[in-house]
Amino acid sequence: MIDESKLSPTGRLALKAALMQGERDFDGLRALSAPDVVLEFPFHPNGPEEHHGVDNFISTISVLKVFETFTIWAEAVYDNGGDEILIEGRSRGTYRSGRPPYENHYIFALTFRDGKLTRWREFFNPVEAMKQNYGNKREG
């Protein structure tokens, strides 16, 4: 459990943003984001991706709607009191389509300016993501 009282105001905002993703609170994320927010996936299975602007950010993050249940929890928050906060987290979800449950491990590097999210860099294990799309077919 993260002790939020030990976090800076920016650290608390970053934790809130990461947990909003897990709660699929896209309206909350939109309100917390700057209009020119940048979403980055440096190790996406299809190659590095960048999405610019709050509409693209929310549209891309909204892919989580494919899950019946989905949760993200923070295991650690690395807060040096600056504008960039690192969060180590994990996720678990079940798909609406009945595919096997999804689990992953993340590092979120979230940057804020004037209380607004300006950059969301999400590092996740691409092997786990690829298993869901490519590794579930069994021949036999």
Coordinates of C-alpha atoms in Angstrom, one line a residue:
M1 CA 0.0 0.0 0.0
I2 CA 1.3 3.4 -1.0
D3 CA 1.4 6.0 1.8
E4 CA 0.1 9.0 -0.1
S5 CA 1.0 11.3 2.8
K6 CA 4.6 10.8 1.9
L7 CA 4.1 11.9 -1.7
S8 CA 4.5 15.4 -3.1
P9 CA 1.4 17.1 -4.6
T10 CA 2.7 16.0 -8.0
G11 CA 3.3 12.5 -6.7
R12 CA -0.3 12.3 -5.5
L13 CA -1.5 13.5 -8.9
A14 CA 0.6 10.9 -10.7
L15 CA -0.7 8.1 -8.5
K16 CA -4.3 9.4 -9.1
A17 CA -3.8 9.4 -12.9
A18 CA -2.4 5.8 -12.9
L19 CA -5.2 4.5 -10.8
M20 CA -7.8 6.4 -13.0
Q21 CA -6.5 4.3 -15.9
G22 CA -7.2 1.1 -14.0
E23 CA -10.7 2.4 -13.1
R24 CA -11.2 3.3 -16.7
D25 CA -12.1 6.9 -15.6
F26 CA -11.4 8.5 -18.9
D27 CA -13.4 11.6 -18.1
G28 CA -11.2 12.1 -15.0
L29 CA -8.0 11.5 -17.0
R30 CA -9.2 14.0 -19.6
A31 CA -9.8 16.6 -16.9
L32 CA -6.3 16.0 -15.4
S33 CA -4.6 16.2 -18.8
A34 CA -3.2 19.2 -20.6
P35 CA -4.6 19.8 -24.1
D36 CA -1.2 18.9 -25.7
V37 CA -0.5 15.8 -23.5
V38 CA 1.7 13.2 -25.2
L39 CA 1.3 9.5 -24.7
E40 CA 4.3 7.3 -25.5
F41 CA 4.7 3.5 -25.6
P42 CA 8.5 3.1 -26.2
F43 CA 8.3 -0.7 -26.3
H44 CA 4.9 -1.4 -27.9
P45 CA 4.7 -4.8 -29.7
N46 CA 4.1 -3.0 -33.0
G47 CA 7.1 -0.6 -32.4
P48 CA 7.4 2.6 -30.6
E49 CA 4.2 4.7 -30.6
E50 CA 3.4 8.4 -29.8
H51 CA 0.0 9.9 -29.6
H52 CA -0.4 13.7 -29.3
G53 CA -3.2 15.7 -27.8
V54 CA -5.8 14.9 -25.2
D55 CA -8.3 13.4 -27.7
N56 CA -5.7 11.0 -29.0
F57 CA -4.5 10.2 -25.5
I58 CA -8.1 9.4 -24.3
S59 CA -8.9 7.4 -27.5
T60 CA -5.8 5.3 -27.2
I61 CA -6.2 4.7 -23.4
S62 CA -9.8 3.8 -24.0
V63 CA -8.8 0.5 -25.6
L64 CA -9.2 -0.8 -22.0
K65 CA -12.9 -1.0 -22.8
V66 CA -12.2 -4.5 -24.2
F67 CA -11.9 -5.7 -20.6
E68 CA -14.8 -6.9 -18.5
T69 CA -12.7 -6.3 -15.4
F70 CA -9.5 -4.4 -15.3
T71 CA -7.4 -3.0 -12.4
I72 CA -4.0 -1.4 -12.0
W73 CA -2.3 -1.1 -8.7
A74 CA 0.8 0.7 -7.7
E75 CA 3.6 -1.2 -6.0
A76 CA 5.9 1.8 -5.7
V77 CA 6.0 5.5 -6.4
Y78 CA 9.4 7.2 -7.0
D79 CA 8.8 10.8 -6.2
N80 CA 11.7 13.2 -5.9
G81 CA 9.5 16.2 -5.6
G82 CA 9.9 17.2 -9.3
D83 CA 7.6 17.3 -12.3
E84 CA 8.3 13.7 -13.3
I85 CA 7.1 10.8 -11.2
L86 CA 7.8 7.1 -11.8
I87 CA 5.2 4.5 -10.7
E88 CA 5.8 0.8 -10.8
G89 CA 2.5 -1.1 -11.1
R90 CA 0.8 -4.2 -12.1
S91 CA -2.4 -5.0 -13.8
R92 CA -4.9 -7.8 -14.1
G93 CA -7.9 -8.0 -16.3
T94 CA -10.5 -10.3 -17.9
Y95 CA -11.6 -9.8 -21.5
R96 CA -15.2 -9.4 -22.6
S97 CA -14.4 -11.8 -25.4
G98 CA -13.4 -14.6 -23.1
R99 CA -9.7 -14.7 -23.9
P100 CA -7.4 -15.8 -21.1
P101 CA -6.9 -13.3 -18.3
Y102 CA -4.3 -10.5 -18.9
E103 CA -1.6 -9.6 -16.4
N104 CA 1.3 -7.2 -16.9
H105 CA 4.0 -5.2 -15.1
Y106 CA 4.5 -1.5 -15.8
I107 CA 6.6 1.5 -15.3
F108 CA 4.7 4.8 -15.8
A109 CA 6.8 8.0 -16.2
L110 CA 4.3 10.8 -15.8
T111 CA 5.2 14.4 -16.2
F112 CA 3.1 17.3 -14.9
R113 CA 3.2 21.1 -15.5
D114 CA 1.0 23.5 -13.5
G115 CA -1.0 20.5 -12.1
K116 CA -1.8 19.0 -15.5
L117 CA -0.5 15.8 -17.1
T118 CA 1.7 16.7 -20.0
R119 CA 3.4 13.4 -20.8
W120 CA 2.5 9.8 -20.1
R121 CA 5.2 7.3 -20.9
E122 CA 4.1 3.7 -20.4
F123 CA 6.7 0.9 -20.3
F124 CA 5.1 -2.6 -20.1
N125 CA 6.2 -6.1 -20.9
P126 CA 5.4 -6.4 -24.6
V127 CA 5.8 -10.2 -24.4
E128 CA 2.7 -10.4 -22.1
A129 CA 0.8 -8.2 -24.5
M130 CA 1.8 -10.3 -27.5
K131 CA 0.8 -13.5 -25.8
Q132 CA -2.8 -12.2 -25.8
N133 CA -2.8 -11.5 -29.5
Y134 CA -0.5 -14.2 -30.9
G135 CA 0.1 -16.9 -28.3
N136 CA -3.3 -18.4 -27.5
K137 CA -3.9 -20.5 -30.6
R138 CA -3.1 -24.1 -30.1
E139 CA -2.6 -26.5 -33.0
G140 CA -3.5 -30.1 -32.6

